[in-house]
Amino acid sequence: MVVVSSDTRRSPIKGFFGIFNTKGSSRRPSPRPGTRRFAHTRKEWLTSSRIYRLVMVVVCVLVCWLTATLSFARIQRGQKRSRKKRYPSHPRYIACHFDGGPLSRINIIKRLDPHMDLYPTKRPILMSDHELEAQAAALSGKKSGKGMQEVFETDECKAQYDWQLTSYPTCAKIHEFDLTDEVKLINNGYWRDVFLLNDFDGAPQILKMMRYEHGFEGRNYDRHRRDALAMERLTESPHILDIYGFCGNSGLFQFSDGGDLHDAIWSESKDKKILTKLDRLHLASQVSIGVADMHNVDKEGQASIAHTDITPTQFLLIDGFYKLNDFNRARFIRWNRHEDKPCTYRVGNNPGKFRSPEEYNYFNQTEKVDVYSMGNIFYALLTEFWPFEDMKEENAIEMVKKGKTPHIPITVRNSTDILDKVLLNAISMCWIKNPEERATARHVADYLTTKLKDLDPDLEA
């Protein structure tokens, strides 16, 4: 009979946990030679060692997987925070990018004096098929309001003129100016900063560059394409500000040192010029001619451009005339493919107190929104009040939506002065709620011009 020592009576489980013993119990056991238990003990040791290694491998895999998962989760949270903060890419230079197609070559390089020469045919930038497809994909998406370029041509509406689809960038002209030279920041709008700089001959010019807080996105590129294109088309009108160059979101414009119409009406300067009633009528006439020239740039009686942001600050004094500028909110009027008439449009955000009922109601809109806003400028010239001046914006908007108009003091409303009556009549022509019944800008301009000729003998023919 073989006697088995009690030292060798260890269960596999106990032997397994023994591998973690710091006294060396994990080493291979040394059974007494000649016992039948030797083979079993060796198998136990081999089994315990394999299990230990397997467990350690599994633990390492789990640790690596958990670490990777936590790291990925942190990255995702960081990306979400970045998207919420909306950190768009901002180039450190002004540039315009082309697709390298056959239209990318420059056909004409010429510097023009807008008062002495006509613009020649320049290189059009046409949209490729994949760009048009990208626009169509954004038509019904919410992204169209978050940086995507708006779709212009649809199954129902097409471009009224080919120029509405093109662009004439002159990036070389913009790049001639070194922003490290004497460049002065003099103003800013919502979208762009305004810098004063000098041309090579010392002539002052204005460079507008998009403010850093806005994203360099398709929607903004198209916004400033429309601004430059509209002003280029309107160069022949002496009542529209001149443009000298355009690239990306930047533009080079005519300089004004006389302030805007807002300054003329509500100037805080000690040297403020007192506006006579005849002066006010002259200013109203200049405003109406500028708006009329814009609407009828291609064909008299058929608008192709709507400004959609007519306020006193949009008219700058240059050479004795107030000129309309800033077309980055403009809309190009399309043509209905089926009904052979102009298409309407909608603008998705219409704040302020200077707008028409159809804008505040977010109805279909036409160029007549500019005529209604023009009536508000006449109101300011006549009364020196801002529309609904003592009312909160949201309340003023509700009033306009219902067809209510700003209050005109009874002394002005019942005035017997012919100059007051002319402006009152012009206001009533503009403040008609139904845009189809509202006067056109040309109608108002002709009315004011005719009255001025009768009332001002010194007016040049």
Short mmCIF file of C-alpha atoms in Angstrom, two decimals:
data_model
loop_
_atom_site.label_atom_id
_atom_site.label_comp_id
_atom_site.label_asym_id
_atom_site.label_seq_id
_atom_site.Cartn_x
_atom_site.Cartn_y
_atom_site.Cartn_z
CA MET A 1 0.00 0.00 0.00
CA VAL A 2 1.23 3.44 -0.94
CA VAL A 3 0.92 6.19 1.57
CA VAL A 4 0.19 9.62 0.09
CA SER A 5 1.44 12.62 2.02
CA SER A 6 -1.17 15.14 3.04
CA ASP A 7 1.05 17.87 1.45
CA THR A 8 0.11 16.61 -1.98
CA ARG A 9 -3.62 16.65 -1.35
CA ARG A 10 -4.25 20.08 -2.89
CA SER A 11 -7.29 20.79 -4.99
CA PRO A 12 -6.82 22.35 -8.45
CA ILE A 13 -8.54 25.53 -7.27
CA LYS A 14 -6.26 25.93 -4.27
CA GLY A 15 -3.30 25.23 -6.47
CA PHE A 16 -4.48 27.90 -8.93
CA PHE A 17 -4.75 30.58 -6.26
CA GLY A 18 -1.39 29.53 -4.98
CA ILE A 19 0.21 31.00 -8.09
CA PHE A 20 -0.39 34.44 -6.63
CA ASN A 21 1.44 33.54 -3.43
CA THR A 22 4.48 35.73 -2.89
CA LYS A 23 6.35 32.90 -1.17
CA GLY A 24 6.94 31.11 -4.40
CA SER A 25 4.03 28.68 -4.37
CA SER A 26 3.54 29.38 -8.06
CA ARG A 27 6.68 27.45 -8.92
CA ARG A 28 6.48 23.89 -10.14
CA PRO A 29 5.69 21.56 -7.14
CA SER A 30 8.21 18.89 -6.18
CA PRO A 31 6.29 15.70 -5.29
CA ARG A 32 8.03 12.86 -3.65
CA PRO A 33 9.57 10.49 -6.17
CA GLY A 34 7.89 7.17 -6.51
CA THR A 35 4.36 8.33 -5.74
CA ARG A 36 1.42 7.91 -8.09
CA ARG A 37 0.40 11.46 -7.34
CA PHE A 38 3.36 12.90 -9.25
CA ALA A 39 1.64 12.77 -12.64
CA HIS A 40 -1.52 14.39 -11.31
CA THR A 41 0.44 17.16 -9.57
CA ARG A 42 2.30 18.00 -12.78
CA LYS A 43 -0.94 18.23 -14.70
CA GLU A 44 -2.38 20.52 -12.02
CA TRP A 45 0.63 22.83 -12.29
CA LEU A 46 0.42 22.95 -16.08
CA THR A 47 -3.31 23.65 -15.95
CA SER A 48 -2.90 26.39 -13.33
CA SER A 49 -0.12 28.07 -15.32
CA ARG A 50 -2.15 28.09 -18.52
CA ILE A 51 -5.21 29.47 -16.77
CA TYR A 52 -3.10 32.19 -15.19
CA ARG A 53 -1.67 33.24 -18.54
CA LEU A 54 -5.09 33.15 -20.16
CA VAL A 55 -6.56 35.28 -17.40
CA MET A 56 -3.75 37.81 -17.71
CA VAL A 57 -4.24 38.03 -21.48
CA VAL A 58 -7.98 38.56 -21.03
CA VAL A 59 -7.34 41.23 -18.37
CA CYS A 60 -4.89 43.07 -20.66
CA VAL A 61 -7.34 42.97 -23.56
CA LEU A 62 -10.13 44.33 -21.35
CA VAL A 63 -7.92 47.13 -20.05
CA CYS A 64 -6.88 48.12 -23.58
CA TRP A 65 -10.47 48.01 -24.80
CA LEU A 66 -11.71 50.08 -21.86
CA THR A 67 -8.93 52.65 -22.34
CA ALA A 68 -9.68 52.98 -26.05
CA THR A 69 -13.42 53.31 -25.38
CA LEU A 70 -12.92 56.08 -22.82
CA SER A 71 -10.51 57.92 -25.11
CA PHE A 72 -12.96 57.71 -28.03
CA ALA A 73 -15.76 58.97 -25.79
CA ARG A 74 -13.64 61.96 -24.72
CA ILE A 75 -12.84 62.75 -28.35
CA GLN A 76 -16.53 62.59 -29.29
CA ARG A 77 -17.48 64.92 -26.44
CA GLY A 78 -14.76 67.33 -27.50
CA GLN A 79 -16.02 67.32 -31.08
CA LYS A 80 -19.57 67.99 -29.92
CA ARG A 81 -18.40 70.93 -27.83
CA SER A 82 -16.46 72.25 -30.80
CA ARG A 83 -19.53 72.01 -33.03
CA LYS A 84 -21.60 73.84 -30.45
CA LYS A 85 -19.01 76.61 -30.30
CA ARG A 86 -18.98 76.64 -34.12
CA TYR A 87 -15.30 77.11 -34.79
CA PRO A 88 -15.27 77.39 -38.60
CA SER A 89 -12.12 77.51 -40.63
CA HIS A 90 -10.81 81.03 -41.15
CA PRO A 91 -8.11 81.64 -43.74
CA ARG A 92 -5.36 84.09 -42.89
CA TYR A 93 -5.41 85.51 -46.38
CA ILE A 94 -7.90 86.67 -49.00
CA ALA A 95 -8.34 84.14 -51.77
CA CYS A 96 -10.69 82.74 -54.35
CA HIS A 97 -10.50 79.07 -55.25
CA PHE A 98 -11.20 77.60 -58.68
CA ASP A 99 -11.81 74.02 -59.81
CA GLY A 100 -9.03 74.02 -62.40
CA GLY A 101 -11.48 73.67 -65.28
CA PRO A 102 -11.18 75.21 -68.73
CA LEU A 103 -12.82 78.44 -67.54
CA SER A 104 -10.15 79.11 -64.93
CA ARG A 105 -7.86 81.05 -67.24
CA ILE A 106 -7.91 84.85 -67.21
CA ASN A 107 -8.96 86.33 -70.54
CA ILE A 108 -8.70 90.02 -69.72
CA ILE A 109 -6.70 91.93 -67.14
CA LYS A 110 -7.57 95.59 -67.17
CA ARG A 111 -7.97 98.31 -64.62
CA LEU A 112 -10.93 100.55 -65.35
CA ASP A 113 -12.09 103.97 -64.37
CA PRO A 114 -15.84 103.36 -63.85
CA HIS A 115 -16.62 106.93 -64.94
CA MET A 116 -14.66 106.76 -68.21
CA ASP A 117 -14.97 103.23 -69.52
CA LEU A 118 -17.45 100.40 -69.77
CA TYR A 119 -16.68 97.04 -68.24
CA PRO A 120 -15.62 94.58 -70.94
CA THR A 121 -16.70 90.97 -71.10
CA LYS A 122 -14.84 89.25 -68.31
CA ARG A 123 -14.23 85.69 -67.29
CA PRO A 124 -17.48 84.19 -65.96
CA ILE A 125 -17.29 81.67 -63.14
CA LEU A 126 -19.88 79.04 -64.04
CA MET A 127 -21.17 76.43 -61.63
CA SER A 128 -20.25 72.82 -62.38
CA ASP A 129 -22.76 69.97 -62.35
CA HIS A 130 -21.60 68.64 -58.99
CA GLU A 131 -21.95 72.12 -57.46
CA LEU A 132 -25.52 72.37 -58.74
CA GLU A 133 -26.28 68.88 -57.41
CA ALA A 134 -24.92 69.91 -54.01
CA GLN A 135 -27.23 72.90 -54.01
CA ALA A 136 -30.22 70.77 -54.94
CA ALA A 137 -29.44 68.37 -52.11
CA ALA A 138 -29.52 71.28 -49.67
CA LEU A 139 -32.86 72.61 -50.92
CA SER A 140 -35.04 70.89 -48.30
CA GLY A 141 -32.43 70.46 -45.60
CA LYS A 142 -32.00 72.48 -42.43
CA LYS A 143 -28.34 72.92 -43.33
CA SER A 144 -29.35 75.53 -45.90
CA GLY A 145 -29.75 77.91 -42.99
CA LYS A 146 -26.43 76.99 -41.41
CA GLY A 147 -23.91 77.78 -44.05
CA MET A 148 -25.12 76.04 -47.19
CA GLN A 149 -25.60 78.15 -50.29
CA GLU A 150 -29.24 78.72 -51.20
CA VAL A 151 -30.58 77.06 -54.33
CA PHE A 152 -31.30 79.61 -57.03
CA GLU A 153 -32.74 77.72 -60.00
CA THR A 154 -35.52 75.18 -59.42
CA ASP A 155 -38.05 73.27 -61.50
CA GLU A 156 -40.37 76.27 -61.23
CA CYS A 157 -38.00 79.23 -61.42
CA LYS A 158 -34.91 79.97 -63.49
CA ALA A 159 -32.45 82.84 -63.68
CA GLN A 160 -34.00 85.86 -65.33
CA TYR A 161 -30.61 86.78 -66.84
CA ASP A 162 -27.43 84.76 -67.32
CA TRP A 163 -25.37 87.26 -65.32
CA GLN A 164 -27.27 86.26 -62.17
CA LEU A 165 -25.45 82.91 -62.20
CA THR A 166 -21.95 84.26 -62.75
CA SER A 167 -19.27 86.16 -60.89
CA TYR A 168 -16.38 88.40 -61.85
CA PRO A 169 -13.67 88.10 -59.17
CA THR A 170 -10.59 90.30 -59.48
CA CYS A 171 -8.42 88.71 -56.81
CA ALA A 172 -5.16 90.08 -58.23
CA LYS A 173 -6.47 93.60 -57.63
CA ILE A 174 -7.38 92.81 -54.02
CA HIS A 175 -4.00 91.18 -53.38
CA GLU A 176 -2.18 94.34 -54.47
CA PHE A 177 -2.91 95.85 -51.07
CA ASP A 178 -0.62 94.99 -48.17
CA LEU A 179 -2.59 94.98 -44.92
CA THR A 180 0.64 95.55 -43.00
CA ASP A 181 0.83 99.04 -44.50
CA GLU A 182 -1.10 102.01 -43.19
CA VAL A 183 -4.58 100.51 -43.13
CA LYS A 184 -7.16 101.95 -40.77
CA LEU A 185 -10.26 100.22 -39.42
CA ILE A 186 -12.96 102.88 -39.63
CA ASN A 187 -16.27 101.04 -39.31
CA ASN A 188 -18.03 97.72 -39.50
CA GLY A 189 -21.36 96.24 -40.40
CA TYR A 190 -22.87 92.98 -39.26
CA TRP A 191 -20.97 90.92 -41.82
CA ARG A 192 -17.80 92.84 -42.66
CA ASP A 193 -15.19 95.19 -41.24
CA VAL A 194 -14.47 98.39 -43.18
CA PHE A 195 -10.85 99.45 -43.73
CA LEU A 196 -9.56 102.71 -45.21
CA LEU A 197 -6.52 102.35 -47.47
CA ASN A 198 -4.87 104.22 -50.32
CA ASP A 199 -4.41 103.18 -53.92
CA PHE A 200 -0.99 103.49 -55.59
CA ASP A 201 -1.80 107.08 -56.57
CA GLY A 202 -2.87 108.01 -53.03
CA ALA A 203 -6.60 107.91 -53.74
CA PRO A 204 -8.56 106.64 -50.72
CA GLN A 205 -10.54 103.44 -51.14
CA ILE A 206 -12.55 101.15 -48.92
CA LEU A 207 -11.73 97.48 -48.34
CA LYS A 208 -14.46 95.39 -46.76
CA MET A 209 -13.40 92.06 -45.25
CA MET A 210 -15.63 89.56 -43.49
CA ARG A 211 -15.50 89.71 -39.72
CA TYR A 212 -13.66 86.85 -38.03
CA GLU A 213 -16.75 85.75 -36.09
CA HIS A 214 -18.48 84.55 -39.29
CA GLY A 215 -17.71 81.29 -41.05
CA PHE A 216 -16.13 81.15 -44.49
CA GLU A 217 -19.03 79.10 -45.86
CA GLY A 218 -20.85 78.68 -49.14
CA ARG A 219 -23.74 80.82 -47.96
CA ASN A 220 -21.46 83.74 -47.15
CA TYR A 221 -19.41 83.38 -50.33
CA ASP A 222 -22.63 83.59 -52.33
CA ARG A 223 -23.84 86.52 -50.23
CA HIS A 224 -20.81 88.59 -51.19
CA ARG A 225 -20.87 87.32 -54.77
CA ARG A 226 -24.34 88.87 -55.06
CA ASP A 227 -23.13 92.07 -53.42
CA ALA A 228 -20.25 92.49 -55.87
CA LEU A 229 -22.22 91.38 -58.90
CA ALA A 230 -25.13 93.75 -58.20
CA MET A 231 -22.82 96.71 -57.73
CA GLU A 232 -20.89 95.84 -60.89
CA ARG A 233 -24.13 95.76 -62.87
CA LEU A 234 -25.17 99.11 -61.41
CA THR A 235 -21.91 100.99 -62.06
CA GLU A 236 -23.53 103.16 -64.73
CA SER A 237 -25.92 104.71 -62.20
CA PRO A 238 -24.54 107.80 -60.44
CA HIS A 239 -26.81 106.97 -57.49
CA ILE A 240 -25.13 103.63 -56.72
CA LEU A 241 -21.74 103.30 -55.01
CA ASP A 242 -18.89 102.17 -57.31
CA ILE A 243 -17.03 98.90 -56.84
CA TYR A 244 -13.39 98.45 -57.89
CA GLY A 245 -12.67 94.82 -57.06
CA PHE A 246 -13.97 91.66 -55.42
CA CYS A 247 -12.53 88.37 -54.21
CA GLY A 248 -14.12 85.74 -51.97
CA ASN A 249 -15.78 87.59 -49.08
CA SER A 250 -13.84 90.82 -49.62
CA GLY A 251 -14.52 93.83 -51.82
CA LEU A 252 -12.94 97.15 -52.80
CA PHE A 253 -15.30 100.13 -52.97
CA GLN A 254 -15.58 103.87 -53.47
CA PHE A 255 -14.68 105.97 -50.43
CA SER A 256 -17.17 108.31 -48.76
CA ASP A 257 -16.09 111.01 -46.33
CA GLY A 258 -19.51 112.63 -46.01
CA GLY A 259 -21.24 110.10 -43.77
CA ASP A 260 -24.56 108.45 -44.41
CA LEU A 261 -28.16 109.61 -44.54
CA HIS A 262 -28.66 108.64 -40.91
CA ASP A 263 -25.98 111.18 -39.95
CA ALA A 264 -27.70 113.86 -42.00
CA ILE A 265 -31.04 113.33 -40.25
CA TRP A 266 -29.83 112.69 -36.69
CA SER A 267 -26.36 114.19 -36.60
CA GLU A 268 -24.76 114.67 -33.17
CA SER A 269 -22.05 116.95 -34.53
CA LYS A 270 -21.82 120.54 -33.30
CA ASP A 271 -21.40 121.58 -36.93
CA LYS A 272 -24.62 119.87 -37.96
CA LYS A 273 -26.16 121.33 -41.07
CA ILE A 274 -29.77 122.30 -40.59
CA LEU A 275 -31.83 120.58 -43.26
CA THR A 276 -34.48 122.76 -44.83
CA LYS A 277 -37.69 121.25 -46.12
CA LEU A 278 -36.41 121.63 -49.65
CA ASP A 279 -33.19 119.81 -48.65
CA ARG A 280 -35.26 116.95 -47.30
CA LEU A 281 -37.18 116.71 -50.54
CA HIS A 282 -33.91 116.58 -52.47
CA LEU A 283 -32.68 113.73 -50.26
CA ALA A 284 -35.93 111.84 -50.72
CA SER A 285 -35.58 112.20 -54.48
CA GLN A 286 -32.00 110.88 -54.42
CA VAL A 287 -33.09 107.86 -52.39
CA SER A 288 -35.95 107.06 -54.75
CA ILE A 289 -33.79 107.38 -57.87
CA GLY A 290 -31.17 105.05 -56.41
CA VAL A 291 -33.78 102.39 -55.61
CA ALA A 292 -35.47 102.83 -58.99
CA ASP A 293 -32.16 102.50 -60.87
CA MET A 294 -31.45 99.28 -59.00
CA HIS A 295 -34.84 97.71 -59.73
CA ASN A 296 -34.75 98.60 -63.43
CA VAL A 297 -31.10 97.95 -64.22
CA ASP A 298 -31.87 95.46 -67.00
CA LYS A 299 -35.33 96.39 -68.21
CA GLU A 300 -37.54 99.30 -67.29
CA GLY A 301 -40.63 98.07 -65.46
CA GLN A 302 -39.24 94.58 -64.76
CA ALA A 303 -37.09 94.29 -61.65
CA SER A 304 -34.11 91.93 -61.56
CA ILE A 305 -32.66 92.92 -58.15
CA ALA A 306 -34.25 93.51 -54.73
CA HIS A 307 -32.06 95.12 -52.06
CA THR A 308 -34.17 93.94 -49.06
CA ASP A 309 -32.35 96.15 -46.54
CA ILE A 310 -33.23 99.78 -47.37
CA THR A 311 -32.41 102.02 -44.37
CA PRO A 312 -30.81 105.48 -43.97
CA THR A 313 -27.40 103.94 -43.22
CA GLN A 314 -27.27 102.36 -46.69
CA PHE A 315 -26.99 105.73 -48.46
CA LEU A 316 -23.52 107.33 -48.41
CA LEU A 317 -22.71 110.93 -49.35
CA ILE A 318 -20.26 111.17 -52.28
CA ASP A 319 -19.80 114.23 -54.48
CA GLY A 320 -22.98 115.84 -53.21
CA PHE A 321 -25.26 112.82 -53.78
CA TYR A 322 -26.38 110.05 -51.48
CA LYS A 323 -25.56 106.72 -53.13
CA LEU A 324 -27.04 103.32 -52.37
CA ASN A 325 -24.61 100.59 -51.31
CA ASP A 326 -24.31 97.27 -49.44
CA PHE A 327 -26.06 94.56 -51.46
CA ASN A 328 -25.02 91.51 -49.42
CA ARG A 329 -28.66 90.91 -48.47
CA ALA A 330 -29.88 91.42 -52.04
CA ARG A 331 -31.98 88.89 -53.89
CA PHE A 332 -31.87 88.38 -57.64
CA ILE A 333 -35.37 88.15 -59.13
CA ARG A 334 -35.90 84.87 -61.02
CA TRP A 335 -38.34 84.07 -63.84
CA ASN A 336 -41.21 81.58 -63.67
CA ARG A 337 -40.70 78.82 -66.24
CA HIS A 338 -44.43 78.03 -66.55
CA GLU A 339 -46.29 81.32 -66.04
CA ASP A 340 -43.83 83.66 -67.80
CA LYS A 341 -43.62 86.17 -64.96
CA PRO A 342 -41.19 87.05 -62.18
CA CYS A 343 -40.87 84.58 -59.32
CA THR A 344 -41.19 85.66 -55.72
CA TYR A 345 -38.67 84.84 -52.99
CA ARG A 346 -38.48 84.63 -49.21
CA VAL A 347 -35.85 85.77 -46.73
CA GLY A 348 -35.70 83.64 -43.61
CA ASN A 349 -34.82 86.32 -41.04
CA ASN A 350 -36.36 89.80 -41.06
CA PRO A 351 -35.54 91.80 -37.91
CA GLY A 352 -35.75 95.54 -37.25
CA LYS A 353 -38.49 98.15 -37.63
CA PHE A 354 -37.89 99.21 -41.23
CA ARG A 355 -39.51 96.35 -43.12
CA SER A 356 -42.74 95.64 -44.97
CA PRO A 357 -45.76 93.62 -43.81
CA GLU A 358 -44.97 90.75 -46.18
CA GLU A 359 -41.46 90.47 -44.76
CA TYR A 360 -42.66 90.28 -41.16
CA ASN A 361 -45.39 87.81 -42.13
CA TYR A 362 -42.83 85.76 -44.11
CA PHE A 363 -45.07 85.80 -47.17
CA ASN A 364 -43.78 85.65 -50.74
CA GLN A 365 -41.80 88.80 -51.45
CA THR A 366 -40.91 90.99 -54.43
CA GLU A 367 -38.86 94.12 -55.04
CA LYS A 368 -41.78 96.07 -53.54
CA VAL A 369 -40.34 95.45 -50.06
CA ASP A 370 -37.76 98.13 -50.93
CA VAL A 371 -40.52 100.60 -51.78
CA TYR A 372 -42.18 100.13 -48.38
CA SER A 373 -38.85 100.60 -46.58
CA MET A 374 -38.21 103.69 -48.71
CA GLY A 375 -41.43 105.13 -47.28
CA ASN A 376 -39.90 104.74 -43.81
CA ILE A 377 -36.92 106.84 -44.92
CA PHE A 378 -39.30 109.54 -46.16
CA TYR A 379 -41.04 109.37 -42.79
CA ALA A 380 -37.71 109.90 -41.01
CA LEU A 381 -36.90 112.86 -43.29
CA LEU A 382 -40.28 114.42 -42.65
CA THR A 383 -40.57 113.89 -38.87
CA GLU A 384 -37.02 113.08 -37.71
CA PHE A 385 -38.49 110.05 -35.95
CA TRP A 386 -37.47 106.43 -36.36
CA PRO A 387 -40.49 104.23 -37.23
CA PHE A 388 -42.21 103.19 -33.99
CA GLU A 389 -39.41 104.89 -32.11
CA ASP A 390 -40.84 104.43 -28.60
CA MET A 391 -42.04 100.88 -29.15
CA LYS A 392 -40.27 97.57 -28.62
CA GLU A 393 -39.23 95.82 -31.80
CA GLU A 394 -41.54 92.83 -31.35
CA ASN A 395 -44.53 95.12 -30.78
CA ALA A 396 -43.62 97.26 -33.80
CA ILE A 397 -43.42 94.13 -35.95
CA GLU A 398 -46.91 93.08 -34.86
CA MET A 399 -48.23 96.53 -35.75
CA VAL A 400 -46.76 96.39 -39.26
CA LYS A 401 -48.06 92.85 -39.80
CA LYS A 402 -51.57 94.18 -39.16
CA GLY A 403 -51.09 97.04 -41.62
CA LYS A 404 -50.50 99.76 -39.03
CA THR A 405 -48.05 102.55 -39.88
CA PRO A 406 -45.88 104.83 -37.70
CA HIS A 407 -47.55 107.82 -36.11
CA ILE A 408 -47.29 111.11 -38.00
CA PRO A 409 -47.67 114.18 -35.74
CA ILE A 410 -50.93 115.98 -36.40
CA THR A 411 -49.10 119.26 -37.07
CA VAL A 412 -47.27 117.57 -39.95
CA ARG A 413 -50.30 115.63 -41.17
CA ASN A 414 -52.42 118.80 -41.37
CA SER A 415 -49.62 121.00 -42.70
CA THR A 416 -50.44 123.33 -45.58
CA ASP A 417 -46.81 123.56 -46.68
CA ILE A 418 -46.49 122.18 -50.21
CA LEU A 419 -43.15 120.53 -49.39
CA ASP A 420 -44.69 118.63 -46.49
CA LYS A 421 -47.59 117.56 -48.68
CA VAL A 422 -45.26 116.19 -51.34
CA LEU A 423 -43.43 113.99 -48.83
CA LEU A 424 -46.73 112.90 -47.26
CA ASN A 425 -48.00 111.83 -50.68
CA ALA A 426 -44.76 109.93 -51.37
CA ILE A 427 -45.08 108.15 -48.02
CA SER A 428 -48.67 107.13 -48.75
CA MET A 429 -47.57 105.71 -52.11
CA CYS A 430 -45.01 103.51 -50.34
CA TRP A 431 -47.00 102.42 -47.28
CA ILE A 432 -49.70 100.46 -49.09
CA LYS A 433 -50.01 97.06 -47.39
CA ASN A 434 -50.77 95.06 -50.53
CA PRO A 435 -47.52 94.95 -52.54
CA GLU A 436 -49.41 94.52 -55.81
CA GLU A 437 -51.16 97.86 -55.23
CA ARG A 438 -48.03 99.59 -53.90
CA ALA A 439 -46.31 102.07 -56.21
CA THR A 440 -43.11 101.13 -58.00
CA ALA A 441 -39.84 102.83 -57.10
CA ARG A 442 -39.75 104.49 -60.53
CA HIS A 443 -43.26 105.85 -60.06
CA VAL A 444 -42.26 107.43 -56.74
CA ALA A 445 -38.99 108.77 -58.20
CA ASP A 446 -40.79 110.36 -61.15
CA TYR A 447 -43.32 111.96 -58.81
CA LEU A 448 -40.65 113.48 -56.56
CA THR A 449 -38.52 114.63 -59.49
CA THR A 450 -41.48 116.36 -61.11
CA LYS A 451 -42.40 118.16 -57.90
CA LEU A 452 -38.79 119.22 -57.32
CA LYS A 453 -38.60 120.81 -60.75
CA ASP A 454 -41.68 122.85 -59.91
CA LEU A 455 -40.49 123.82 -56.42
CA ASP A 456 -36.76 124.40 -56.94
CA PRO A 457 -35.94 126.82 -59.77
CA ASP A 458 -32.21 126.18 -59.30
CA LEU A 459 -32.54 122.45 -59.95
CA GLU A 460 -30.50 121.34 -62.95
CA ALA A 461 -32.51 119.78 -65.69
#
